[in-house]
Amino acid sequence: MLQVVFRILGPLEVTVEGRPVALQGARQRTIMSMLLLAPNRVVSVDALADAVWRGNPPATARNQIAICVSALRKTIKNAVGVEDILVTSHPGYMLYAGEHRIDAAEFEEHAARGREAARRGRTDEACALLEEALAMWRGPALEGVSAERVEAEAARLTDMRLDVYEEYAGLRLRLGQHREMMGELVAFVREHPLREQAKAHLMLAQYRSGRRAEALETYRDGQRILVEELGIDPGPELRDLHEEILADSPRLGLPVEPAELTSQTTVPAHLPPSAASFTGRRRELASLDRLLDHLEGSALPVGSITGTGGVGKTAFAVHWAHQVSARFPDGQLFADLRGYDAEEAPRRPGAVLDRFLRALGVPGAQIPAEQAERTALFRSVLDGLRVLIVLDNARSFQQIRPLLPGNGRSCVLVTSRDSMGGALAGDYFFVPLHLGALEQDESIALLSRVAGDDRFGGDPVGAARLSALCDRLPLALRIAAARLAAKPHWSVRTLVARLEDQHRRLDELSLDERGVRAGLRLSYRGLPPETARMFRLLGALNVPDFAAWAGAALLGIDPVDAEDLIEQLVDAQLLEPLSAATGHVRYRFQDLLRLFAGECAEAEDPEEERRAAVRRACGAWLGLAGEAHRRVYGGDYTVVHGPAPLHPLPGHLVDSLLENPMEWFESERSSITGLVGLAAKHDESAYAWDLAITSVTLFQNRNYLEDWRHCGERALEAAVRTGDTLGEAAMLHTIGTLEIVQWSYDAAHERLSLALRLFEAQGQAQGRALVLRNLALCERHRGDMDRARQMARRSLEIFRTVGDHYAEAHVLGLLAQIELERGDPQASLVLSSEAVARSRGLGTARGEAQSTVRLAEALLHQGDGERAEEASRRALELVRDSGDRRGEAHALRTLGEALWRRGRTEEAEVVLRDALETAVKVPDRYLEARTAIVIGCVRALRADRAGAAGSFKTAQDVFTEVGAPGWQDRCTRLLEELGDRERPDEEKLFELVRP
């Protein structure tokens, strides 16, 4: 029969074999709490009703209590398979504990045994028992259950805990551990200032530590608090202690040291041999050396080595232990605690103590049967000795605590997948060390050592790729190198090719029970069910990293609950946390772990459940991307959305994530491209294309053109494959827009013309208008300004009809540009002024900046350099606030032209060089050429003929590259102008560089 563990010393928790049993609602938790507070005793229905309804039960209370108890029975039966835990017995119900465990009962039992041991003079044993009792507490008893009756009983338990702690502190003082206890007692007295016994313990610890003045100050503080709070003086025990401290009474001296129980007859040397192929880790080894600096300290030095399965924790610990073994002349003890063994149960501390004591020379007949007595004897034997203890593969702090010495002369090194920092930090000199992947050169060195030949030196590129495919994980690297050693006719590239197949990679690295998959499964098998489900579904996502809200969407749970599950995966070394620069921690899988998680998902989760989870995740990303787009543009403009349902997240979380929308887009860029690919692969076309088009905000603003194309083409393939005509039109439009950005106008015209037909066939006005706007850009590039104006006007009419005000402002700016190039600067000025006003009214900084640059150009055409400078500086301010790099380059170019036209050529050249550098960083080749040609003009006017000629030739080459023959011709004419005159005509130069 399975054993149920009931925990009430902290939040109410019910588990079966480590798996949580979920109780539904406050009523069930209150009833279960009442029954657990009186195990094996009947609790009346009236008492239960009084607790549930706080003394005001309804008329239906008895029926509702019966329903709750029935539901509890069903929950426990489903978890354990038995029905006799909750028993009906007049006049109520009883929790029959039987073989099941209740932590409160175990706490009282350990406390009673500890007190009995203390009465018999077995102080070490008493300390150990009371320490184990106190360790069962995880927080305030029954925290979160607010029923008055429950709170009263919880207060009783808390008082018992405080009593036990004071007894425990007194025993440790009897053992002479006053220095170790001082910090604990200071904190305890601060939290419980009316506990006189604790205050007496603190005063004694301070006095014995040579802090007589502090002990007297503690008494005065306690006296003041008692008078102020209760109006009473300290009790006789505290007063007597105060008098004894004033008199330096000999009774307060240190206790007599216990006599040594045994003499050591052997020097144990248990360390396994160090691995011949051990490589690198110099920085980590040096970090662990800090333990050696505290061998004479009052606190025991304890090192903790954590990391995922296969990272080489044991090999590292053994290697370091051999390096420092000479510092421990009294021996080195080693035990594999089998904390994550697939076949055998974790090793019991009592069994390990038996082996350690025998190795230290204690005859078997003198080894006590009780674990607590063995711990006490172990600490006595080690007292004064310098021994290194390596505890490998530990499961928990509870498993290693009985194995820790009582002084700082020895040293303990623990390897585990749990850092145990919460338990070890503070009480010990604690050095936590997390082992990650090896460095690249270390990985290749390890491969060469194991393979034993020079295949890696002869193919450094293949070696680097092989180490990456192994996640630079020592276990995987050793297996890969061993395979090559066994196959001398294979090249490095042969194995690389086999590992490149994600479906085969784990198979290639898991040829026996010691392979990578087996090591990962050891970590996975110990996860609680919901944590394991989170692990599997995260592995089903094709994203490189993610935040906790993504896990919340996958499971359809609260983001805080999701973060707790994800942090459990971090603790289990199955996920890696990344930096939290934006305030939201991101996480990532190593590739091998992600592949393993995906395998587990396919094996354990039904396909529809996996697909539903991925749809929820896509819906969360799409909802956030849409909101980020709206915040950047001031509205939900320029995007055609599809029917894919969104997965809402809490409003406060959305506001926090999107405080800077573009930075959020930046952090999610790789995840978005991966998710579009995943959705497209599974024919979730609506999610794929909607997420792709919504993210153009990022791709265009930050010039991620390869991501733009990848997402557009994958989503287009899915739309065509599934017959999603709206998605097909949307993706033809977005890829056509990309072709314009990349100066492929013929390809753009072809894509956009097809998109226009598809949008028209569906009556999709918004899509038609977006395509017409971009076709106008194509006609402008071809030089047909009349047709460009006609298409832009048609687009403007539709945007005004459908109410897309941002797009309306954008097309006004486009028309302003067209009119400028048609030779009507006045019409351009009117249109660009209107575009600026519309954009400003919408609150869209990016749109206002674009329109303001066009306004500056129109003002330049009219010879108003002063207002053009003012407009350019306003545009520059807007784009720098929004992080729009391309917009910044445009604004700097226009500002440089304005400064030139105002006669400030030296200042103009400085600004234009900044514009050129920014355009190169974007990169935008056309904008580079436009800027270079203006720099050439300024240099010509400053009599730098060679510099001017170089700028004109550079611009001409780039215009040829991007396919702009009109501008190529202008460069030729500028070079002629430069050669024909001693001082070029400034107006002629400006005429040749203006749009």
PDB file of C-alpha atoms in Angstrom, residues 876 880 885 888-900 904-922 924 927-940 942 944 947-948 951:
ATOM      1  CA  LEU A 876      15.999  62.822 -34.276  1.00  0.00           C
ATOM      2  CA  ARG A 880      16.250  58.032 -30.472  1.00  0.00           C
ATOM      3  CA  ARG A 885      17.993  53.003 -35.976  1.00  0.00           C
ATOM      4  CA  GLU A 888      17.853  57.894 -36.819  1.00  0.00           C
ATOM      5  CA  ALA A 889      19.996  57.613 -39.965  1.00  0.00           C
ATOM      6  CA  HIS A 890      17.318  59.376 -42.057  1.00  0.00           C
ATOM      7  CA  ALA A 891      16.932  62.160 -39.477  1.00  0.00           C
ATOM      8  CA  LEU A 892      20.706  62.695 -39.260  1.00  0.00           C
ATOM      9  CA  ARG A 893      21.002  62.855 -43.058  1.00  0.00           C
ATOM     10  CA  THR A 894      18.251  65.465 -43.280  1.00  0.00           C
ATOM     11  CA  LEU A 895      19.779  67.437 -40.398  1.00  0.00           C
ATOM     12  CA  GLY A 896      23.129  67.389 -42.188  1.00  0.00           C
ATOM     13  CA  GLU A 897      21.508  68.760 -45.349  1.00  0.00           C
ATOM     14  CA  ALA A 898      19.773  71.501 -43.326  1.00  0.00           C
ATOM     15  CA  LEU A 899      23.059  72.537 -41.706  1.00  0.00           C
ATOM     16  CA  TRP A 900      24.716  72.615 -45.123  1.00  0.00           C
ATOM     17  CA  ARG A 904      27.446  75.449 -41.412  1.00  0.00           C
ATOM     18  CA  THR A 905      29.353  72.980 -43.592  1.00  0.00           C
ATOM     19  CA  GLU A 906      31.876  71.854 -40.969  1.00  0.00           C
ATOM     20  CA  GLU A 907      29.092  70.954 -38.526  1.00  0.00           C
ATOM     21  CA  ALA A 908      27.118  69.396 -41.387  1.00  0.00           C
ATOM     22  CA  GLU A 909      29.968  67.026 -42.262  1.00  0.00           C
ATOM     23  CA  VAL A 910      30.231  65.806 -38.637  1.00  0.00           C
ATOM     24  CA  VAL A 911      26.484  65.077 -38.522  1.00  0.00           C
ATOM     25  CA  LEU A 912      26.528  63.388 -41.923  1.00  0.00           C
ATOM     26  CA  ARG A 913      29.400  61.105 -40.880  1.00  0.00           C
ATOM     27  CA  ASP A 914      27.245  60.046 -37.891  1.00  0.00           C
ATOM     28  CA  ALA A 915      24.393  59.417 -40.322  1.00  0.00           C
ATOM     29  CA  LEU A 916      26.655  57.265 -42.503  1.00  0.00           C
ATOM     30  CA  GLU A 917      27.901  55.214 -39.528  1.00  0.00           C
ATOM     31  CA  THR A 918      24.323  54.652 -38.365  1.00  0.00           C
ATOM     32  CA  ALA A 919      23.203  53.600 -41.861  1.00  0.00           C
ATOM     33  CA  VAL A 920      26.107  51.117 -42.028  1.00  0.00           C
ATOM     34  CA  LYS A 921      25.082  49.641 -38.662  1.00  0.00           C
ATOM     35  CA  VAL A 922      21.420  49.222 -39.699  1.00  0.00           C
ATOM     36  CA  ASP A 924      20.764  50.144 -45.238  1.00  0.00           C
ATOM     37  CA  LEU A 927      20.603  55.124 -47.232  1.00  0.00           C
ATOM     38  CA  GLU A 928      24.403  54.794 -47.059  1.00  0.00           C
ATOM     39  CA  ALA A 929      24.639  55.982 -50.659  1.00  0.00           C
ATOM     40  CA  ARG A 930      22.165  58.864 -50.136  1.00  0.00           C
ATOM     41  CA  THR A 931      24.244  60.023 -47.165  1.00  0.00           C
ATOM     42  CA  ALA A 932      27.598  59.572 -48.934  1.00  0.00           C
ATOM     43  CA  ILE A 933      26.467  61.703 -51.858  1.00  0.00           C
ATOM     44  CA  VAL A 934      25.544  64.583 -49.521  1.00  0.00           C
ATOM     45  CA  ILE A 935      28.886  64.234 -47.697  1.00  0.00           C
ATOM     46  CA  GLY A 936      30.556  64.572 -51.111  1.00  0.00           C
ATOM     47  CA  CYS A 937      28.746  67.855 -51.742  1.00  0.00           C
ATOM     48  CA  VAL A 938      29.760  69.295 -48.355  1.00  0.00           C
ATOM     49  CA  ARG A 939      33.382  68.270 -48.911  1.00  0.00           C
ATOM     50  CA  ALA A 940      33.339  69.863 -52.372  1.00  0.00           C
ATOM     51  CA  ARG A 942      34.927  72.913 -48.254  1.00  0.00           C
ATOM     52  CA  ASP A 944      38.190  68.892 -50.306  1.00  0.00           C
ATOM     53  CA  GLY A 947      37.353  63.592 -50.451  1.00  0.00           C
ATOM     54  CA  ALA A 948      34.310  64.718 -52.453  1.00  0.00           C
ATOM     55  CA  SER A 951      32.318  60.021 -51.625  1.00  0.00           C
TER      56      SER A 951
END
